[in-house]
Amino acid sequence: MRFLAYYVVYLLVFSAIFLLANLANAQSLESYIYLDQNPPKEIYIAGDILDTTYDAIITLDLSNVERISINSPGGDMRSAHNIADLVTFHGWDTHVKGICYSACILISSAGDIRTAEPYSNYMMHMPFEDRPQGKIYRPDALQLYIMILVENGANPELFNWDWRYEHYMSVRYARELGIVDQIKYIGE
């Protein structure tokens, strides 16, 4: 019985330390940014792309960064666009590990070499803003979204899609559309 009590206390203390350590390094519970200092130097983005994600990235030591790896359900379009500009400016590669939905595609498509894991999935939809009265769809932002993707090598056929629906796609289909260059695991 005494062992069980110590074990429970140990678990509670360890959980609290783990949670506090992660909160200190994360922007929020929905987003996490990590800079791997080991060669090749790489920035990991996991979770939502928040309006503060770009600001968090530019506070990092970006010297010698070679790649951004991302696993994101999307998020703030302005922040994603700014990160994509940063990727283009520095000539970084991009790599998708898992999902790359919505605004995430702006970042992943900006890479010099755009790779994705074989199990990755993509999704595009009409951009919208969350307002108290509900979602406000932005066809004007859609045109910009598509133009950026096409500029980065995507098929101009995207202009003809029916954007009233979400478009989920496998990594293989994303490669056919010109959103991904190579399907591979990091290190292959």
Steps between C-alpha positions, in 0.01 A plus 500: 500500500784736588668429164176589319478832685862586406434397142192724474692796648787431259261499203334823610832679552644371171184601312507849650869547410442373147199729451682807634808429287289471187298810580823695536607395147164519326300795382179338609356156551408495128841585356859395556820629336835332550843579358717190459863612530640172363608504137310550282354781709123480478192681633205282599148644502232279652140602549306809403667787319412786731522872437809488726676208326698718259612727784613196701703368206686824432614512863694175444860481382434443130863476395574176317135382503450273201143378534159552659310184592132545560198306622209741516123524457553855371409827665575865449549580131706818555743325730530206256563742212772677700664168587482397132677825407767420760543149353534643148738778608737256674466224239399242760356160417164396644388160624150387602470239774134405533241755401526827315162666479385842393756776572770238562517439124623857447804417714568153362471610138754782550790263558795479266463120510152397621484153650239306697480172687314223312209505749448879487168656399407841368180705498406828335183705537371850444661735752271637769501717808338393823265771618243506781225463239674196347744429221548773240636344180761699310498438121744792461750323726440178305637657182814610685532155661485325160731753333766438767467122459525525119797735533667228709437230239142382555275417206298803379202261477440595865329816372225278350424298813166530676613680815169461684642171632809390688747314280681221685783329317767239546863597473512328161220717365669807651812403306295470179367851565853636542465576872763239597826418321597174671338243725755369747595467863759744630845352460423293189 
